[in-house]
């Protein structure tokens, strides 16, 4: 009889993955965006409508406004790879029930069977793309970007905590979208970059970018890091650098040509598709997003003082300015340990300062934060909790409050159990996390007060603080993190329980937006500092034979 012996860690990952899939399945039982809300419904209807359009119209008409394709009703505004995905899903839907995608007549179609079909289309690509990408990342890059002074969280625990992140579960399987495809492809691209498979990385990232244009949030780190890899190092010829750059450039061009081929035979077709990717008419932000412009708009009404075109230029300048330090540092002092941090800093700069931002785009920041989890678990957990909190008004509007609360409790408990297990091994103590906090409190309490004057007590206290300032900083950090998270719980409670004043109907969403934005800006500074502190990596530099004088 054939038998495979698996280690406990592998079984742990298998169990964690099955639990993550189960949670996704449970979330699908909750409402979706725009359920039973005509005439526009929501994102669920948008995806269904794209299946309708792509399966009933010629490919050159998918992005064009006309009598058969009203772009004002959820017109297709994602790159061609999304359209091809919707075409494949739409063809499958036709086989099951032609009413799912019948042109015009299927508008707003809702049934239990159709809901099940749509939910399964997300679950399948999640299992095929996103879940494997996280598993591969944490095992393929184990200890690659870690600080030698700090023991990183183990791959099994990091994988499980990444798969259980409530944000993507709630948006993809609750609200209803296919973010797992582009984000999973971006994670695969990250794996290939860190393993120095630049051609494979280029293909995967081109696919991610051509599935959702929001992957531009991650584009600068990929561009800068791949470009820096082509700069000749000591012991390498200029020709080798040009060849590397040519290979990457040809790969990118061929990838785009392949994906965009049906729209390249006519310049008008190409321009229409391109224009649909960047609609200026929607404004600088949607709803109450937790970024700089939304908070500034509370005091200084941007939409009354600037046109959309003017705001686009302002946002472009602000975004480039904010992402510049991280990108230049990655190019001039390249290191694989910096790459994930550069992804965080680039995506966070785009989220905070770019044009046309939605609450859901915080997922583009959350994913690289998940990848950084092994190095800074507490900081990343804090950020990920706040990322879900920042989407609370959207999730509340979608009727996903119960799912959000349940998933957050489960995630927090899983984090506590994982960290408990980690510190039991790290500290060789049976108490685990309790021992960790006991060691922090010991610093505060390890001062002899007996038979000492008040001046002696002050001197002893000062000496202990100086001697243990690092431990005290950790204690202060945990206290501040706890206070911050309790603040988010309090604001969520206000939104769910109390009605806002009639004069300020958006008071609670604005408070959540401002509270989250302040935190995100703090995280932006922190992650930039963390990146700049990492020195340049010299692994690729060949041995150079010095000429004897």
Coordinates of C-alpha atoms in Angstrom, one line a residue:
X1 CA 0.0 0.0 0.0
X2 CA 1.4 3.4 -1.0
X3 CA 2.0 5.6 2.0
X4 CA 3.5 9.1 2.3
X5 CA 4.9 10.2 5.7
X6 CA 4.4 13.9 6.3
X7 CA 5.9 16.0 9.0
X8 CA 3.8 17.8 11.7
X9 CA 4.5 21.1 10.0
X10 CA 3.1 20.0 6.7
X11 CA 0.0 18.6 8.4
X12 CA -0.3 22.0 10.2
X13 CA -0.3 23.8 6.9
X14 CA -2.7 21.4 5.3
X15 CA -5.1 21.8 8.2
X16 CA -4.7 25.6 8.2
X17 CA -5.4 25.7 4.5
X18 CA -8.6 23.6 4.9
X19 CA -9.7 25.9 7.6
X20 CA -9.0 29.0 5.4
X21 CA -11.1 27.4 2.6
X22 CA -13.9 26.6 5.1
X23 CA -14.0 30.2 6.3
X24 CA -14.2 31.4 2.7
X25 CA -17.1 29.0 2.2
X26 CA -18.9 30.3 5.3
X27 CA -18.4 33.9 4.2
X28 CA -20.2 33.2 0.9
X29 CA -23.4 32.5 2.8
X30 CA -23.5 36.2 3.8
X31 CA -24.8 39.0 1.6
X32 CA -22.8 40.4 -1.4
X33 CA -22.4 44.0 -2.7
X34 CA -25.7 45.4 -4.0
X35 CA -27.8 42.3 -3.2
X36 CA -31.5 43.1 -4.0
X37 CA -30.7 46.7 -4.6
X38 CA -31.8 47.8 -8.1
X39 CA -31.2 49.6 -10.4
X40 CA -27.4 49.5 -10.2
X41 CA -27.0 46.7 -7.7
X42 CA -23.2 46.4 -6.9
X43 CA -19.9 44.6 -7.7
X44 CA -21.6 41.2 -7.9
X45 CA -23.8 42.5 -10.7
X46 CA -20.7 44.2 -12.3
X47 CA -18.9 40.9 -12.6
X48 CA -22.0 39.1 -13.9
X49 CA -22.6 41.9 -16.4
X50 CA -19.1 41.5 -17.7
X51 CA -19.7 37.8 -18.3
X52 CA -22.9 38.8 -20.2
X53 CA -21.0 41.4 -22.4
X54 CA -18.0 39.3 -23.2
X55 CA -20.0 36.2 -24.2
X56 CA -22.5 38.0 -26.4
X57 CA -20.5 40.8 -28.2
X58 CA -17.5 40.7 -30.5
X59 CA -14.2 41.2 -28.6
X60 CA -13.7 44.7 -30.2
X61 CA -17.0 45.8 -28.7
X62 CA -16.3 44.9 -25.1
X63 CA -15.0 48.3 -24.1
X64 CA -17.1 50.5 -26.5
X65 CA -20.3 52.3 -25.6
X66 CA -23.2 51.4 -27.8
X67 CA -26.8 50.3 -27.9
X68 CA -25.8 46.8 -26.9
X69 CA -23.2 47.9 -24.3
X70 CA -24.2 50.8 -22.1
X71 CA -20.9 51.8 -20.4
X72 CA -22.9 53.7 -17.8
X73 CA -24.2 50.4 -16.5
X74 CA -21.1 48.7 -15.1
X75 CA -19.0 49.1 -18.2
X76 CA -15.9 47.0 -18.4
X77 CA -13.0 49.0 -16.9
X78 CA -10.4 46.4 -16.1
X79 CA -7.5 45.2 -18.5
X80 CA -8.0 42.5 -21.1
X81 CA -6.9 39.6 -18.8
X82 CA -9.9 40.3 -16.6
X83 CA -12.1 40.3 -19.7
X84 CA -10.8 37.0 -20.9
X85 CA -11.5 35.5 -17.4
X86 CA -15.0 36.9 -17.5
X87 CA -15.5 35.4 -21.0
X88 CA -14.4 31.9 -19.8
X89 CA -16.6 32.1 -16.7
X90 CA -19.5 33.4 -18.8
X91 CA -19.2 30.5 -21.3
X92 CA -19.4 28.1 -18.3
X93 CA -22.4 30.0 -17.0
X94 CA -24.1 29.6 -20.4
X95 CA -23.7 25.8 -20.2
X96 CA -25.4 25.8 -16.8
X97 CA -28.2 28.2 -17.5
X98 CA -28.4 30.6 -20.5
X99 CA -30.4 33.0 -18.4
X100 CA -27.3 33.9 -16.4
X101 CA -25.7 35.8 -19.3
X102 CA -28.6 36.5 -21.8
X103 CA -27.9 39.9 -23.3
X104 CA -30.1 42.6 -21.7
X105 CA -32.6 40.2 -20.2
X106 CA -30.1 38.9 -17.5
X107 CA -29.5 42.4 -16.1
X108 CA -29.8 42.2 -12.3
X109 CA -30.3 38.4 -12.4
X110 CA -30.3 36.9 -8.9
X111 CA -31.1 33.4 -7.8
X112 CA -29.7 30.9 -5.3
X113 CA -28.2 28.7 -8.0
X114 CA -26.6 31.7 -9.7
X115 CA -25.2 33.0 -6.4
X116 CA -23.7 29.5 -5.8
X117 CA -22.1 29.5 -9.3
X118 CA -20.6 33.0 -8.9
X119 CA -19.3 32.2 -5.4
X120 CA -17.6 29.1 -6.8
X121 CA -15.9 31.0 -9.5
X122 CA -14.1 33.1 -6.9
X123 CA -13.4 30.1 -4.6
X124 CA -11.8 28.1 -7.5
X125 CA -9.4 30.8 -8.6
X126 CA -8.6 31.6 -5.0
X127 CA -7.6 27.9 -4.4
X128 CA -5.7 27.7 -7.8
X129 CA -3.8 31.0 -7.6
X130 CA -3.8 33.0 -4.3
X131 CA -3.6 30.2 -1.7
X132 CA -0.7 28.3 -3.5
X133 CA 1.2 31.6 -4.0
X134 CA 1.3 32.3 -0.2
X135 CA 2.4 28.7 0.6
X136 CA 5.1 28.8 -2.1
X137 CA 6.3 32.3 -0.9
X138 CA 6.8 31.4 2.8
X139 CA 8.5 28.1 2.0
X140 CA 10.6 29.3 -0.9
X141 CA 11.9 32.5 0.8
X142 CA 12.3 31.0 4.3
X143 CA 14.8 33.2 6.2
X144 CA 15.8 35.0 3.0
X145 CA 14.8 38.4 4.1
X146 CA 15.1 37.9 7.9
X147 CA 17.2 39.8 10.3
X148 CA 19.9 37.5 11.8
X149 CA 19.4 39.0 15.2
X150 CA 15.7 38.2 15.2
X151 CA 14.3 34.7 14.8
X152 CA 11.5 34.9 12.1
X153 CA 8.1 33.4 12.5
X154 CA 8.1 29.9 11.0
X155 CA 6.7 29.3 7.5
X156 CA 3.8 27.1 8.7
X157 CA 2.6 29.8 11.1
X158 CA 3.2 32.6 8.6
X159 CA 1.3 30.7 5.9
X160 CA -1.7 30.0 8.1
X161 CA -1.9 33.6 9.4
X162 CA -1.6 34.9 5.8
X163 CA -4.4 32.6 4.6
X164 CA -6.7 33.6 7.5
X165 CA -6.4 37.4 6.8
X166 CA -10.0 38.6 6.9
X167 CA -9.6 41.5 4.4
X168 CA -9.3 39.5 1.2
X169 CA -11.9 36.9 2.5
X170 CA -14.5 39.6 3.1
X171 CA -13.9 41.5 -0.1
X172 CA -13.6 38.6 -2.5
X173 CA -16.0 36.1 -0.9
X174 CA -18.3 38.5 0.8
X175 CA -18.5 41.8 -1.0
X176 CA -17.6 39.9 -4.3
X177 CA -14.5 40.5 -6.4
X178 CA -11.6 38.6 -7.9
X179 CA -8.7 40.3 -6.2
X180 CA -7.2 36.9 -5.4
X181 CA -6.1 36.5 -9.0
X182 CA -4.0 39.6 -9.5
X183 CA -2.7 39.5 -5.9
X184 CA -1.7 35.8 -6.2
X185 CA 0.1 36.5 -9.5
X186 CA 1.9 39.4 -7.8
X187 CA 3.0 37.1 -5.0
X188 CA 4.3 34.6 -7.5
X189 CA 6.2 37.4 -9.2
X190 CA 7.7 38.3 -5.8
X191 CA 8.9 34.8 -5.3
X192 CA 10.6 34.7 -8.7
X193 CA 12.3 38.1 -8.0
X194 CA 13.7 36.9 -4.7
X195 CA 14.9 33.6 -6.2
X196 CA 16.4 35.6 -9.1
X197 CA 14.2 34.2 -11.9
X198 CA 13.7 37.5 -13.5
X199 CA 12.0 36.3 -16.7
X200 CA 9.4 34.3 -14.8
X201 CA 8.9 37.3 -12.4
X202 CA 8.3 39.6 -15.4
X203 CA 5.7 37.3 -16.9
X204 CA 3.8 36.9 -13.7
X205 CA 3.8 40.6 -12.9
X206 CA 2.7 41.5 -16.4
X207 CA -0.2 39.1 -16.0
X208 CA -1.1 40.7 -12.6
X209 CA -0.9 44.2 -14.1
X210 CA -3.0 43.1 -17.1
X211 CA -5.6 41.6 -14.8
X212 CA -6.0 44.7 -12.6
X213 CA -4.4 48.0 -13.3
X214 CA -4.2 48.7 -9.6
X215 CA -1.1 46.5 -9.6
X216 CA 0.6 49.8 -10.7
X217 CA 0.8 50.2 -6.9
X218 CA 3.5 47.5 -7.0
X219 CA 5.1 48.4 -10.3
X220 CA 7.9 50.7 -9.2
X221 CA 9.7 48.2 -6.9
X222 CA 9.6 45.6 -9.6
X223 CA 10.9 48.0 -12.2
X224 CA 13.7 49.4 -9.9
X225 CA 14.8 46.0 -8.6
X226 CA 14.9 44.3 -12.0
X227 CA 16.7 47.4 -13.5
X228 CA 19.3 47.3 -10.7
X229 CA 19.9 43.6 -11.4
X230 CA 21.0 44.6 -14.9
X231 CA 23.6 47.1 -13.8
X232 CA 27.0 45.5 -14.2
X233 CA 28.7 44.6 -10.9
X234 CA 32.5 44.5 -10.4
X235 CA 33.7 41.5 -12.4
X236 CA 30.9 41.7 -14.9
X237 CA 30.9 43.2 -18.4
X238 CA 28.6 45.9 -19.7
X239 CA 27.5 43.4 -22.3
X240 CA 26.1 41.0 -19.7
X241 CA 24.0 43.8 -18.2
X242 CA 22.6 44.8 -21.6
X243 CA 21.7 41.2 -22.4
X244 CA 19.9 40.9 -19.0
X245 CA 18.0 44.1 -19.7
X246 CA 17.1 43.0 -23.2
X247 CA 15.7 39.7 -22.0
X248 CA 13.5 41.4 -19.5
X249 CA 12.4 44.1 -21.9
X250 CA 11.5 41.5 -24.6
X251 CA 9.6 39.4 -22.1
X252 CA 7.5 42.4 -21.0
X253 CA 6.8 43.5 -24.6
X254 CA 5.8 40.0 -25.7
X255 CA 3.6 39.5 -22.6
X256 CA 1.7 42.8 -23.3
X257 CA 1.5 42.1 -27.0
X258 CA 0.0 38.6 -26.4
X259 CA -2.6 39.9 -23.9
X260 CA -3.5 43.0 -25.9
X261 CA -3.3 41.4 -29.4
X262 CA -7.1 41.5 -30.3
X263 CA -7.1 45.3 -29.7
X264 CA -3.9 46.2 -31.5
X265 CA -5.2 45.9 -35.1
X266 CA -7.1 49.2 -34.8
X267 CA -5.7 52.2 -33.0
X268 CA -9.2 53.3 -32.0
X269 CA -9.9 50.0 -30.3
X270 CA -6.6 50.2 -28.4
X271 CA -7.3 53.8 -27.2
X272 CA -10.8 53.0 -26.0
X273 CA -9.5 50.1 -23.9
X274 CA -6.7 52.3 -22.5
X275 CA -9.1 55.1 -21.7
X276 CA -11.4 52.7 -19.8
X277 CA -8.6 51.8 -17.4
X278 CA -8.1 55.3 -16.1
X279 CA -11.5 57.1 -15.8
X280 CA -10.9 60.7 -14.6
X281 CA -14.7 61.3 -14.1
X282 CA -14.9 59.3 -10.9
X283 CA -12.9 61.9 -8.9
X284 CA -10.0 61.7 -6.5
X285 CA -11.6 59.1 -4.1
X286 CA -14.8 57.1 -3.7
X287 CA -16.8 57.0 -0.5
X288 CA -14.8 57.6 2.7
X289 CA -11.4 56.1 1.9
X290 CA -8.7 56.3 4.6
X291 CA -6.2 58.4 2.7
X292 CA -4.7 61.9 2.8
X293 CA -7.1 63.5 0.3
X294 CA -10.2 62.2 2.0
X295 CA -9.1 63.5 5.4
X296 CA -8.0 66.9 3.8
X297 CA -11.4 67.2 2.1
X298 CA -13.0 67.4 5.6
X299 CA -11.5 70.8 6.1
X300 CA -10.7 71.9 2.5
X301 CA -13.3 70.9 -0.1
X302 CA -11.1 69.6 -2.9
X303 CA -13.9 68.8 -5.4
X304 CA -15.2 72.4 -5.1
X305 CA -11.7 74.0 -5.7
X306 CA -10.1 71.7 -8.3
X307 CA -11.3 70.0 -11.5
X308 CA -10.7 66.2 -11.8
X309 CA -7.8 66.9 -14.2
X310 CA -6.1 69.3 -11.8
X311 CA -6.5 66.9 -8.9
X312 CA -5.0 64.1 -11.1
X313 CA -1.9 66.2 -11.7
X314 CA -1.6 67.1 -8.0
X315 CA -2.1 63.4 -7.0
X316 CA 0.5 62.3 -9.5
X317 CA 3.1 64.7 -8.2
X318 CA 2.4 63.9 -4.6
X319 CA 2.5 60.1 -5.2
X320 CA 5.8 60.3 -7.1
X321 CA 7.3 62.4 -4.4
X322 CA 6.3 60.0 -1.7
X323 CA 7.4 56.8 -3.4
X324 CA 10.6 58.3 -4.7
X325 CA 12.8 57.7 -1.6
X326 CA 11.9 54.1 -1.3
X327 CA 12.3 53.4 -5.1
X328 CA 15.6 55.2 -5.4
X329 CA 17.0 53.4 -2.3
X330 CA 16.0 50.1 -3.8
X331 CA 17.8 51.0 -7.1
X332 CA 20.9 52.5 -5.7
X333 CA 21.3 50.1 -2.8
X334 CA 19.6 46.9 -4.0
X335 CA 18.9 44.1 -1.5
X336 CA 16.4 41.2 -1.6
X337 CA 15.7 42.0 2.0
X338 CA 14.4 45.4 1.0
X339 CA 12.1 44.2 -1.8
X340 CA 9.0 43.3 0.2
X341 CA 9.4 46.5 2.2
X342 CA 9.6 48.5 -1.0
X343 CA 6.4 46.9 -2.1
X344 CA 4.7 48.0 1.1
X345 CA 6.1 51.6 0.8
X346 CA 5.1 51.9 -2.8
X347 CA 1.6 50.6 -2.4
X348 CA 1.0 52.6 0.7
X349 CA 2.2 55.8 -1.0
X350 CA -0.2 55.1 -3.9
X351 CA -3.0 54.4 -1.4
X352 CA -2.5 57.6 0.6
X353 CA -1.8 60.0 -2.2
X354 CA -2.9 58.8 -5.6
X355 CA -6.0 59.6 -7.7
X356 CA -9.1 57.5 -7.7
X357 CA -8.7 55.3 -4.6
X358 CA -11.3 53.0 -3.1
X359 CA -11.5 51.5 0.4
X360 CA -10.8 48.0 -1.1
X361 CA -7.4 49.1 -2.5
X362 CA -5.9 48.8 1.0
X363 CA -5.6 45.1 0.1
X364 CA -2.8 46.0 -2.3
X365 CA -0.9 47.2 0.8
X366 CA -2.1 44.4 3.1
X367 CA -0.6 41.6 0.8
X368 CA 3.0 42.7 1.0
X369 CA 2.5 43.3 4.7
X370 CA 1.4 39.7 5.0
X371 CA 4.7 38.7 3.2
X372 CA 6.6 40.7 5.8
X373 CA 4.8 39.0 8.6
X374 CA 7.7 36.6 9.6
X375 CA 10.0 39.6 10.4
X376 CA 7.7 41.8 12.3
X377 CA 4.6 39.8 13.4
X378 CA 3.2 42.3 15.9
X379 CA 3.6 45.3 13.6
X380 CA 2.1 43.5 10.7
X381 CA -0.8 42.1 12.8
X382 CA -1.6 45.7 13.9
X383 CA -1.6 47.0 10.3
X384 CA -3.7 44.1 9.0
X385 CA -6.3 44.6 11.7
X386 CA -6.5 48.4 10.9
X387 CA -6.8 47.6 7.2
X388 CA -9.9 45.6 7.9
X389 CA -11.2 48.3 10.3
X390 CA -10.7 51.0 7.5
X391 CA -13.2 49.1 5.4
X392 CA -15.8 48.8 8.1
X393 CA -18.2 51.4 6.5
X394 CA -18.1 49.4 3.2
X395 CA -18.6 46.1 5.0
X396 CA -21.4 47.5 7.1
X397 CA -23.2 48.8 3.9
X398 CA -22.9 45.3 2.4
X399 CA -24.4 43.6 5.4
X400 CA -21.2 41.8 6.3
X401 CA -21.0 42.9 10.0
X402 CA -21.4 39.4 11.5
X403 CA -18.9 37.9 9.0
X404 CA -16.4 40.7 9.8
X405 CA -16.7 40.3 13.6
X406 CA -16.5 36.5 13.4
X407 CA -13.5 36.5 11.1
X408 CA -11.6 39.2 13.1
X409 CA -12.2 37.2 16.4
X410 CA -11.0 34.0 14.7
X411 CA -8.0 35.8 13.2
X412 CA -7.0 37.5 16.5
X413 CA -7.3 34.1 18.3
X414 CA -5.2 32.4 15.6
X415 CA -2.5 35.1 15.9
X416 CA -2.5 34.7 19.7
X417 CA -2.1 30.9 19.5
X418 CA 0.6 31.1 16.8
X419 CA 2.6 33.7 18.7
X420 CA 2.1 31.7 21.9
X421 CA 3.6 28.6 20.1
X422 CA 6.4 30.7 18.6
X423 CA 7.5 32.1 21.9
X424 CA 7.3 28.8 23.7
X425 CA 10.0 27.6 21.3
X426 CA 11.9 30.9 21.2
X427 CA 12.1 31.3 25.0
X428 CA 12.2 27.7 25.8
X429 CA 9.4 28.3 28.3
X430 CA 6.1 26.5 28.9
X431 CA 4.2 29.8 29.4
X432 CA 5.0 31.1 25.9
X433 CA 3.6 34.6 25.4
X434 CA 3.1 35.0 29.1
X435 CA 6.8 34.6 29.6
X436 CA 7.5 37.2 27.0
X437 CA 5.4 39.8 28.7
X438 CA 6.7 38.8 32.1
X439 CA 10.2 39.5 30.8
X440 CA 9.1 43.0 29.7
X441 CA 7.4 43.7 33.1
X442 CA 10.5 42.4 34.9
X443 CA 12.4 45.4 33.7
X444 CA 9.9 47.8 35.3
X445 CA 9.7 45.8 38.5
X446 CA 13.4 44.8 38.9
X447 CA 14.3 47.9 41.0
X448 CA 15.2 47.7 44.7
X449 CA 13.2 50.3 46.6
X450 CA 13.8 49.0 50.1
X451 CA 16.2 51.1 52.3
X452 CA 16.5 53.7 49.5
X453 CA 15.9 57.5 49.5
X454 CA 13.8 59.2 47.0
X455 CA 16.9 60.3 45.2
X456 CA 18.3 56.8 45.2
X457 CA 15.0 55.5 43.7
X458 CA 15.2 58.1 40.9
X459 CA 18.8 57.2 40.2
X460 CA 18.1 53.4 40.2
X461 CA 15.0 53.9 38.0
X462 CA 17.0 56.0 35.5
X463 CA 19.8 53.3 35.4
X464 CA 17.3 50.6 34.8
X465 CA 15.6 52.6 32.0
X466 CA 19.0 53.2 30.3
X467 CA 20.1 49.6 30.7
X468 CA 16.8 48.2 29.4
X469 CA 15.6 50.9 27.1
X470 CA 15.1 48.4 24.2
X471 CA 12.8 46.2 26.4
X472 CA 10.9 49.3 27.6
X473 CA 10.4 50.4 24.0
X474 CA 8.9 47.0 23.2
X475 CA 6.6 47.3 26.2
X476 CA 5.6 50.8 25.2
X477 CA 4.9 49.6 21.6
X478 CA 2.7 46.8 22.8
X479 CA 0.8 49.2 25.1
X480 CA 0.3 51.7 22.2
X481 CA -0.8 48.9 19.8
X482 CA -3.4 47.6 22.3
X483 CA -4.7 51.2 22.9
X484 CA -4.9 51.8 19.1
X485 CA -6.8 48.6 18.5
X486 CA -9.2 49.3 21.3
X487 CA -9.8 52.7 19.7
X488 CA -10.8 51.0 16.4
X489 CA -13.1 48.7 18.4
X490 CA -14.7 51.7 20.0
X491 CA -15.3 53.5 16.7
X492 CA -16.7 50.4 15.2
X493 CA -19.1 50.1 18.1
X494 CA -20.3 53.7 17.5
X495 CA -20.9 53.0 13.8
X496 CA -22.9 49.8 14.6
X497 CA -24.9 50.9 17.6
X498 CA -25.6 54.7 17.4
X499 CA -27.2 56.8 14.7
X500 CA -25.2 59.8 13.6
X501 CA -26.5 63.4 14.1
X502 CA -28.9 64.4 11.3
X503 CA -26.6 67.3 10.4
X504 CA -23.5 65.0 10.0
X505 CA -24.8 61.7 8.5
X506 CA -21.3 60.7 7.5
X507 CA -19.7 61.4 10.9
X508 CA -18.8 57.9 11.9
X509 CA -17.4 56.8 8.5
X510 CA -15.3 60.0 8.5
X511 CA -14.0 59.3 12.0
X512 CA -13.0 55.8 10.9
X513 CA -11.4 57.2 7.8
X514 CA -9.4 59.8 9.6
X515 CA -8.4 57.4 12.4
X516 CA -7.1 54.9 9.9
X517 CA -5.4 57.4 7.7
X518 CA -3.3 58.7 10.6
X519 CA -2.2 55.2 11.4
X520 CA -1.4 54.4 7.8
X521 CA 0.8 57.5 7.5
X522 CA 2.6 56.4 10.7
X523 CA 3.1 52.9 9.2
X524 CA 4.3 54.6 6.0
X525 CA 7.1 56.4 7.9
X526 CA 7.9 53.2 9.9
X527 CA 8.3 50.9 6.9
X528 CA 10.3 53.5 5.0
X529 CA 12.7 53.7 7.9
X530 CA 12.9 49.9 8.1
X531 CA 13.8 49.7 4.4
X532 CA 16.5 52.4 4.5
X533 CA 18.1 50.8 7.6
X534 CA 18.9 47.7 5.5
X535 CA 22.4 47.9 3.8
X536 CA 23.1 47.1 0.2
X537 CA 23.4 43.4 -0.7
X538 CA 26.6 42.3 -2.3
X539 CA 25.8 38.6 -3.1
X540 CA 25.9 39.1 -6.8
X541 CA 29.3 40.8 -6.9
X542 CA 31.9 38.5 -8.3
X543 CA 35.4 38.0 -7.0
X544 CA 37.6 40.6 -8.6
X545 CA 41.3 39.9 -9.3
X546 CA 43.2 43.0 -8.2
X547 CA 46.1 43.9 -10.4
X548 CA 49.5 43.8 -8.6
X549 CA 51.3 47.1 -8.7

